[in-house]
Amino acid sequence: MTPHNISRRTFLKYCGSVAAALGLSQTMIPQIAQALTSDSRPPVLWLHFSECTGCSESFLRAADPDVAAILLDVLNVTYHETIQVACGEKAEYNRDQTVLNHAGEFICIAEGSIPTADNGVYGMVGGRTMLDIAQSVIPHAKHTIAYGTCAAFGGLAAAAPNPTGAKGVKDAIGVDTINITGCPPHPINLVALVTSYLLNNQMPALRSDGRPTFCHGQTIHSSCTVPHGCMEGYNCKGPRSYNNCHKTLYNQESWCVQAEHQCIGCAEPNFWDAHAPFYNPMWASMFHTYRKDAIAHEEQTTASCNRCHGSDIFEEEESHQDDPRRFQQAMHREHEINLASNRSCANCHSDAPGGTYAPIDD
Amino acid sequence: MADPKIVTSVSTVQVPEGGRATFEVKLSSRPKKKEVEVKVKRISGDGNIGVSSGQQLTFSGSNYNQWKTVTLRATEDGDLTNGQATFRIYGEHLSGATLTATEVDNDSAVPDYQIVTDPNTLNVMEGGSAIFQVKLSADPGRAVSVTVGHDSGDPDLSVVSGLTYYFDSDNWNDYQPITVAAAEDGDFTSGQATFALSAAGTQTVFVDAVEQDNDNGGTPPGRVVIDPVSRIEGHLRIEVEVGNGRVTKAWSTATLFRGIETILTGRDPLDAPLITQRLCGVCTYVHDLASVRAIEDAVGVQITDNARIIRNLMLGAQFLHDHIVHFYHLHGLDWVDITSALNADATATETLARAISPNADPIDFAGAKSRLQSLVNTGNLGPFANGYWGHSAYAMSPEENLLVTAHYLEALKKQATAAKMMAILGGKNPHPQSTVVGGVTCGGELSADRLNSFRAYLEETRKFVNTVYIPDLKAVAAKYPEWTTVGSFSNFMACGEFPMGPIVPDDLFMPRGVIFNGDIFNVQPLEPAYISEHVARSWYQGSADYHPEVGETMPNYTGMDLDNRYSWLKAPRHDGEAMEVGPLARVLVGYGLNRPEFVNPVQRFLGETKLSEANLLSTLGRTAARGIETAIIGDAMVTWLDKLEDNLSSGNNQIYQRYTMGTSSGTGFLEAPRGALGHWINIEGSAIDNYQMVVPTTWNLGPRCAEGIPGPLEQALVGVPVADPSSPVEVIRVIHSFDPCIACGVHVIDTSADKTYSVKVV
């Protein structure tokens, strides 16, 4: 049951990582192997809409086995603009034949949001609007997977003021999608989803926003174990982000918080607007004090000093001052509380109340 | 008022196998729009039942209640059952209908043999032709003639060759070609016709041909349109005019607009790097870093030595990754015929591999071949389906084709390895997240362990570049000598990259400069003030050209009109000239300025391939320069990594420098793998007032400017041979040699018109 020319050991390792991503017992590996090599695998159409191709690129970084094995041996991808050889009408022929001959059977993977303003003129492929292509292809798919935050929820192109009227696939054409999110999403979640489907002939459990619970069921923060310490005080969105990047690791190497950058919550709906600004003034001041290799705290003379010194929060948390990171986390919590009660805002925000983040001039 | 309903004369219809049946369609009430289209499509069931005519019907306010006919057809099958299929009849703002068709089977016994065609439906460009194939399913046991005739439909579609074939016991299984041509017509619709193939003693089979109409804004005679162009980032349409077997004119069109600069306005400047990074996931990191540089220029912060090196290492990793992917996965199959590799002798391929690169890691060519063969045996080529395989423009031997095809598969693994370098320092790839205004965040990842991993991935990638990529490049160059003279352009611009110290551009590893008219030993300084962007031929309001800082641009889609406006890309010019940017520009500027890091590898390459400097100004020169600079950067990265480790071990671990945000403006230049990139930011208080980007693909693939001067790709395409306009693989070669990245190019919008800022050279 090993596909052509992948070593059996590599293949089983791969099945094992799929089982892990799905939260299945390793005893399921033989069934997973069976599902991945079945002759009845449906064709896959991968449609690119208003996107940056980062989702496809992320998919190309899949490992154990590599993307060559997935493309040649596991998935039957009949249309993918970044990798397919055919161009122009030959490519469209491949796409249209799949729709025609496998209506109700094929799986559609959508990447990018769909521009809807002005009848969709902001995105065209082969002389047709992306909106038109989506409407003519997606309703015929057995299932449509919105791969990435743009396809699922609109993403960057839909950020305010959304000049092209970009929408996630479901919002644009009214067809339910299974959403695997992230910017970019992790490829193992896509392969695990497809495998789960092949295994059970139905899609796995979904949250109300269309995201599978196996990868988007819990917040990052709830099981986060970064080697360099929690970044909750650094405007980190891990506590609000339902994703598993800290477990799957990008490129089998790392993830944002391991690189000591706070999570920006890239898997969440509307995160470009809801989570911005990503670096509030507290972030910069905290960053100075935390970095052991940055300018020493006592040497700092920045506009942000008076955000802490002289504030109620600072006085209350004095006990933590010798442990900058712990102190900042405590401050962060205080800030959340203050924000809720609209207390002490004027210490940091010149035009408080109102909650803008305009810094105080020196 | 409710949407009009689509009404069908019947809800079920019986279609005799091998025959046809009709039903009628009309609307229940007057449609809101002047004209509406109704489509008929099979959504499930027996694939042998199809729509033979009336797939698309147009109703107007005056004829909505008149019946229109749809014809269904059941092709001959070998089974004994009455197949069933469901058809959906639908249209925009119309309440759709469903219809069930049942085949009335006529098979009492399986016939001796059947006529087999591939494909069963055919798209034919108006004014052009297309081919389908015919053979028999079994040995007929005697000579039989198969004749093809026009059965029904548009008379402009006709068979021009292959009207009759004789099959017997020797050749019944060999496909024979039948050519269908579509004559030029004056109508605006895509005509359809059905052709019948018949032979004595078996059932007639039908092939549908659909004319691709070129009137009413479509393609005039002699024109070739490629849309979508695959194996690039983003959405690109190319139209060329062909005369006497060569391209005479070309038009490049970007077909997606996202409006990122509008989205940036009013946001926190520090968020701009995260947002602009999402312009492109292929050349990821480049906008992140260019944006950070622009803000650092604005706020006047000088980053630390470690931050500079870490950024160089991340960007270097991006070059290594990107160029490997481009050569093998985006461009390689323009030169390499995968299907020919199936005829290769694996042992001979191993000998060839050792001859061209003795130090390369051994590769299992027999395994690669059998893997390809298995794919072919499944009957579905997946992403390789429907390529220009067998085209006369492919010149490599089966063994050479297998060699590069096996490396294509190997490179899919190596690119993932190259990406790991960026993930170590940036958290992930694509879209790393560790470069911030003032420095980098990844201090905790600078342990000896992690940097050792980085070095191991770097060495693995360099070995692949030096022992596989570069030798393959030479092998391709040797087989395509004519491509060292076509697809040329002669103006080049490089803003330079990889700061080796704080002074820019003096400290840049890859120098900055411009070259005009191919005069490569006369490198001129790049003058940012001379850069302007034209919109006269693009889908924006107005037609004046402006410096990027003072642009006045509002999207205004006016339809595809090659004589007027035809792209979402603007047309940037340096001192009024179209400039090519990218690997060739960088290598030529470094070579022209006599930098030894460039002179030595370029001369070595020219010596080994017996090419001249002039040959570099060509399609293959562009592709070769990409490989040459990959090796140059890979070698340099080793020394950068050494320096970083030296700094760390001597106790210098500074990675961040503070700054104060405030009203200011700045510029960030960067060399992306695809070429020179500039970001311009204006900050008011703590918000972005204006953000501008001029990106590599705008330079290379931009449309004509106000003066009508075509962009670099549009000029490079002129003179390129096209053997078969229906399979323009030669055009694709030139397009791919520029490594287009369209998502970068189509976001350029500036809503503030009356700002002036000074341009700084960073």
Coordinates of C-alpha atoms in Angstrom, one line a residue, chain B residues 59-400:
Chain B
F59 CA -32.8 35.7 -22.7
S60 CA -33.8 39.3 -23.0
G61 CA -36.7 41.3 -21.8
S62 CA -38.5 40.8 -25.1
N63 CA -38.0 37.0 -25.5
Y64 CA -37.9 35.7 -21.9
N65 CA -41.1 33.8 -22.4
Q66 CA -40.2 32.2 -25.7
W67 CA -39.0 28.6 -25.5
K68 CA -35.3 27.9 -26.4
T69 CA -34.1 24.5 -27.2
V70 CA -31.5 22.5 -25.4
T71 CA -30.2 19.3 -27.0
L72 CA -28.9 16.4 -24.9
R73 CA -26.8 13.6 -26.3
A74 CA -26.0 10.2 -25.0
T75 CA -22.7 8.9 -26.4
E76 CA -22.3 5.2 -27.2
D77 CA -21.2 3.1 -24.3
G78 CA -20.4 -0.5 -23.8
D79 CA -22.7 -1.2 -20.8
L80 CA -26.2 -2.6 -20.8
T81 CA -27.7 -0.2 -18.3
N82 CA -29.8 2.9 -18.7
G83 CA -27.5 5.6 -17.3
Q84 CA -28.9 8.6 -15.6
A85 CA -27.7 12.2 -15.1
T86 CA -28.9 15.3 -13.4
F87 CA -28.6 18.7 -15.1
R88 CA -28.8 22.0 -13.5
I89 CA -30.2 24.9 -15.5
Y90 CA -29.2 28.2 -13.8
G91 CA -28.2 31.8 -14.2
E92 CA -27.4 34.8 -12.2
H93 CA -30.4 36.3 -10.3
L94 CA -32.5 33.5 -11.6
S95 CA -34.2 30.8 -9.7
G96 CA -32.7 27.6 -11.2
A97 CA -34.3 24.3 -12.3
T98 CA -33.1 20.7 -12.3
L99 CA -33.8 18.1 -14.9
T100 CA -33.1 14.3 -15.0
A101 CA -32.0 12.6 -18.2
T102 CA -32.1 8.9 -18.6
E103 CA -30.2 7.1 -21.3
V104 CA -32.1 4.4 -23.2
D105 CA -29.4 1.8 -23.6
N106 CA -29.0 0.1 -26.9
D107 CA -26.3 -2.4 -26.2
S108 CA -27.4 -6.0 -26.5
A109 CA -23.9 -7.3 -26.7
V110 CA -20.5 -5.7 -26.6
P111 CA -19.4 -4.8 -30.1
D112 CA -16.2 -6.2 -31.5
Y113 CA -14.5 -2.9 -31.4
Q114 CA -15.3 0.7 -30.8
I115 CA -14.0 4.0 -32.0
V116 CA -12.0 5.8 -29.3
T117 CA -11.3 9.5 -29.3
D118 CA -9.3 11.7 -27.1
P119 CA -10.3 14.3 -26.0
N120 CA -14.1 14.1 -26.6
T121 CA -14.5 17.8 -26.5
L122 CA -12.2 20.3 -28.2
N123 CA -11.6 24.0 -27.9
V124 CA -10.6 25.6 -31.1
M125 CA -9.4 29.2 -31.3
E126 CA -11.3 31.2 -33.9
G127 CA -8.8 31.5 -36.8
G128 CA -6.8 28.6 -35.4
S129 CA -7.0 24.9 -35.2
A130 CA -6.9 22.1 -32.7
I131 CA -6.2 18.4 -32.8
F132 CA -8.0 15.3 -31.4
Q133 CA -6.9 11.7 -31.8
V134 CA -8.7 8.6 -32.9
K135 CA -8.0 4.9 -32.6
L136 CA -9.9 1.6 -32.0
S137 CA -10.5 -0.1 -28.7
A138 CA -9.7 -3.6 -30.1
D139 CA -8.3 -5.4 -33.1
P140 CA -11.0 -5.2 -35.8
G141 CA -9.5 -8.3 -37.4
R142 CA -9.7 -6.7 -40.8
A143 CA -9.0 -3.3 -42.4
V144 CA -11.7 -0.8 -41.5
S145 CA -11.9 2.9 -42.4
V146 CA -12.9 5.5 -39.9
T147 CA -14.3 8.6 -41.4
V148 CA -15.2 11.8 -39.7
G149 CA -17.9 14.2 -40.8
H150 CA -19.6 17.4 -39.7
D151 CA -22.7 16.2 -37.9
S152 CA -24.3 19.4 -36.7
G153 CA -23.6 22.9 -35.5
D154 CA -21.5 25.9 -36.5
P155 CA -20.3 25.5 -40.1
D156 CA -17.2 27.6 -39.4
L157 CA -15.8 24.6 -37.6
S158 CA -14.5 22.0 -40.0
V159 CA -12.1 19.0 -40.2
V160 CA -9.1 20.1 -42.2
S161 CA -7.0 16.9 -42.0
G162 CA -7.5 13.3 -41.0
L163 CA -10.9 12.8 -42.7
T164 CA -10.3 9.1 -43.2
Y165 CA -8.0 6.6 -41.5
Y166 CA -7.6 2.9 -42.1
F167 CA -7.1 0.7 -39.1
D168 CA -6.1 -3.0 -39.1
S169 CA -4.5 -5.6 -36.8
D170 CA -1.2 -3.7 -36.9
N171 CA -2.2 -0.2 -36.1
W172 CA -5.6 -0.3 -34.4
N173 CA -4.1 0.9 -31.1
D174 CA -2.1 3.8 -32.5
Y175 CA -3.7 7.2 -32.1
Q176 CA -4.1 9.2 -35.3
P177 CA -4.6 13.0 -35.4
I178 CA -7.6 14.8 -36.7
T179 CA -7.3 18.6 -37.1
V180 CA -10.3 20.8 -36.6
A181 CA -10.1 24.4 -37.7
A182 CA -12.3 27.4 -36.8
A183 CA -12.7 29.9 -39.6
E184 CA -12.7 33.6 -38.8
D185 CA -16.2 34.9 -38.4
G186 CA -17.8 38.2 -37.5
D187 CA -20.0 37.1 -34.7
F188 CA -19.3 37.4 -31.0
T189 CA -20.3 34.0 -29.9
S190 CA -18.4 30.8 -29.4
G191 CA -19.9 28.5 -32.0
Q192 CA -20.2 24.8 -31.4
A193 CA -20.2 21.8 -33.7
T194 CA -20.4 18.1 -33.4
F195 CA -18.4 15.8 -35.5
A196 CA -19.4 12.2 -36.1
L197 CA -16.8 9.4 -36.5
S198 CA -18.1 6.3 -38.1
A199 CA -16.9 2.9 -39.3
A200 CA -18.6 -0.2 -40.5
G201 CA -19.6 -2.7 -37.8
T202 CA -19.5 -0.3 -34.8
Q203 CA -21.3 2.6 -33.4
T204 CA -20.8 6.1 -34.4
V205 CA -19.1 8.3 -31.8
F206 CA -19.3 12.1 -31.5
V207 CA -16.8 14.8 -30.7
D208 CA -17.8 18.2 -29.8
A209 CA -15.8 21.2 -30.8
V210 CA -16.2 24.7 -29.3
E211 CA -14.9 27.7 -31.2
Q212 CA -13.2 30.3 -28.9
D213 CA -14.5 33.5 -30.4
N214 CA -12.1 36.3 -30.9
D215 CA -14.4 39.1 -32.0
N216 CA -15.8 41.9 -29.9
G217 CA -12.6 42.7 -28.0
G218 CA -11.2 39.2 -28.4
T219 CA -8.2 38.2 -30.3
P220 CA -7.6 39.4 -33.9
P221 CA -6.0 37.2 -36.5
G222 CA -2.4 36.3 -35.7
R223 CA -2.8 37.0 -32.0
V224 CA -2.0 34.6 -29.3
V225 CA -3.4 35.1 -25.8
I226 CA -2.0 33.2 -22.8
D227 CA -4.2 33.6 -19.7
P228 CA -3.6 32.4 -17.1
V229 CA 0.2 32.2 -17.3
S230 CA 1.0 29.4 -15.0
R231 CA 4.1 28.8 -12.8
I232 CA 4.4 32.3 -11.7
E233 CA 3.2 34.1 -8.6
G234 CA -0.1 35.8 -9.2
H235 CA -2.4 36.4 -12.2
L236 CA -0.9 37.4 -15.6
R237 CA -2.2 37.6 -19.1
I238 CA 0.0 38.0 -22.1
E239 CA -1.1 38.7 -25.6
V240 CA 1.3 38.6 -28.6
E241 CA 0.9 39.3 -32.3
V242 CA 2.7 36.8 -34.5
G243 CA 3.8 37.4 -38.1
N244 CA 6.0 35.2 -40.2
G245 CA 6.6 32.9 -37.3
R246 CA 7.8 35.6 -34.9
V247 CA 6.3 37.8 -32.3
T248 CA 5.8 41.3 -33.7
K249 CA 4.1 43.0 -30.7
A250 CA 3.3 42.0 -27.1
W251 CA 1.1 43.3 -24.3
S252 CA 1.5 42.3 -20.7
T253 CA -1.5 42.5 -18.4
A254 CA -1.8 42.0 -14.6
T255 CA -5.3 40.9 -13.8
L256 CA -5.5 41.3 -10.0
F257 CA -5.7 44.4 -8.0
R258 CA -5.7 44.3 -4.2
G259 CA -5.3 47.9 -3.1
I260 CA -2.9 47.2 -0.3
E261 CA -1.6 50.8 -0.1
T262 CA -5.1 52.1 0.5
I263 CA -5.3 49.6 3.4
L264 CA -2.1 50.9 4.9
T265 CA -3.2 54.5 5.1
G266 CA -4.0 55.6 8.6
R267 CA -2.5 52.5 10.3
D268 CA 0.4 52.3 12.8
P269 CA 3.7 52.5 10.8
L270 CA 5.0 49.5 12.8
D271 CA 2.3 47.3 11.3
A272 CA 3.4 48.2 7.7
P273 CA 6.1 45.5 7.5
L274 CA 3.7 42.7 8.6
I275 CA 1.1 43.9 6.1
T276 CA 3.4 44.6 3.1
Q277 CA 5.0 41.2 3.6
R278 CA 1.7 39.7 2.5
L279 CA 2.1 41.3 -0.9
C280 CA 3.9 38.2 -1.9
G281 CA 4.3 34.8 -0.4
V282 CA 6.8 33.6 -3.0
C283 CA 9.4 36.3 -2.6
T284 CA 8.4 36.5 1.1
Y285 CA 10.4 38.6 3.5
V286 CA 11.4 41.2 0.9
H287 CA 8.6 43.6 1.6
D288 CA 8.9 43.1 5.3
L289 CA 12.5 44.2 5.2
A290 CA 12.0 47.0 2.7
S291 CA 9.2 48.4 4.8
V292 CA 11.3 48.2 8.0
R293 CA 14.2 49.9 6.1
A294 CA 11.8 52.7 5.0
I295 CA 10.6 53.3 8.6
E296 CA 14.1 53.1 10.0
D297 CA 15.2 55.7 7.4
A298 CA 12.3 57.9 8.5
V299 CA 12.9 57.6 12.3
G300 CA 16.7 57.7 11.8
V301 CA 17.7 54.6 13.6
Q302 CA 21.0 52.8 12.9
I303 CA 20.7 49.1 13.5
T304 CA 23.3 47.0 15.2
D305 CA 25.9 44.9 13.3
N306 CA 24.2 41.6 14.4
A307 CA 20.8 42.8 13.2
R308 CA 22.3 43.7 9.8
I309 CA 24.0 40.3 9.5
I310 CA 20.9 38.4 10.6
R311 CA 18.8 40.3 8.0
N312 CA 21.3 39.6 5.3
L313 CA 21.3 35.9 6.2
M314 CA 17.5 35.7 6.0
L315 CA 17.4 37.6 2.7
G316 CA 20.2 35.4 1.4
A317 CA 18.3 32.3 2.3
Q318 CA 15.3 33.8 0.4
F319 CA 17.5 34.2 -2.7
L320 CA 18.8 30.6 -2.5
H321 CA 15.3 29.2 -2.0
D322 CA 13.6 31.4 -4.6
H323 CA 16.1 30.8 -7.4
I324 CA 16.2 27.1 -7.0
V325 CA 12.4 27.0 -7.1
H326 CA 12.4 29.2 -10.2
F327 CA 14.9 27.3 -12.2
Y328 CA 13.3 23.8 -11.6
H329 CA 9.7 24.3 -10.8
L330 CA 8.7 27.5 -12.5
H331 CA 11.0 27.7 -15.5
G332 CA 12.6 24.3 -15.9
L333 CA 9.7 22.6 -17.8
D334 CA 9.9 25.2 -20.5
W335 CA 13.2 23.6 -21.5
V336 CA 12.7 20.0 -20.3
D337 CA 10.2 17.6 -21.8
I338 CA 9.1 15.3 -19.0
T339 CA 7.4 12.9 -21.4
S340 CA 10.7 12.4 -23.3
A341 CA 12.4 11.4 -20.0
L342 CA 10.3 8.2 -20.1
N343 CA 12.3 7.1 -23.1
A344 CA 15.6 7.7 -21.3
D345 CA 18.1 5.0 -20.4
A346 CA 18.7 5.3 -16.6
T347 CA 22.2 4.0 -16.7
A348 CA 23.2 6.3 -19.5
T349 CA 21.7 9.2 -17.5
E350 CA 23.9 8.3 -14.5
T351 CA 26.9 8.4 -16.8
L352 CA 25.8 11.7 -18.1
A353 CA 25.3 13.0 -14.6
R354 CA 28.8 12.0 -13.5
A355 CA 30.2 13.6 -16.6
I356 CA 28.7 17.0 -16.1
S357 CA 29.0 17.0 -12.3
P358 CA 31.4 14.5 -10.7
N359 CA 30.9 15.7 -7.2
A360 CA 27.1 15.6 -7.1
D361 CA 25.3 13.3 -4.7
P362 CA 24.2 10.2 -6.5
I363 CA 20.5 10.2 -7.6
D364 CA 18.3 7.2 -8.4
F365 CA 17.5 8.0 -12.0
A366 CA 15.8 4.6 -12.5
G367 CA 13.6 5.4 -9.5
A368 CA 12.7 8.8 -10.8
K369 CA 11.9 7.3 -14.2
S370 CA 9.7 4.6 -12.8
R371 CA 8.0 7.2 -10.5
L372 CA 7.1 9.2 -13.6
Q373 CA 6.0 6.1 -15.4
S374 CA 3.7 5.2 -12.6
L375 CA 2.1 8.6 -12.8
V376 CA 1.6 8.2 -16.5
N377 CA 0.1 4.7 -15.9
T378 CA -2.5 6.2 -13.6
G379 CA -3.8 8.0 -16.7
N380 CA -3.7 11.3 -14.9
L381 CA -0.7 13.5 -15.1
G382 CA -1.9 15.8 -12.4
P383 CA 0.1 19.1 -12.5
F384 CA 2.0 17.8 -15.6
A385 CA -1.2 17.3 -17.6
N386 CA -1.7 19.1 -20.9
G387 CA 1.8 20.6 -21.1
Y388 CA 3.4 21.4 -24.5
W389 CA 5.0 18.0 -24.5
G390 CA 6.5 16.8 -27.7
H391 CA 6.8 20.4 -29.0
S392 CA 9.5 20.9 -31.7
A393 CA 11.0 23.6 -29.5
Y394 CA 12.2 21.0 -27.0
A395 CA 15.8 20.1 -27.8
M396 CA 17.2 17.9 -25.1
S397 CA 17.8 14.2 -25.3
P398 CA 15.8 11.8 -23.3
E399 CA 18.7 11.3 -20.9
E400 CA 19.1 15.0 -20.4

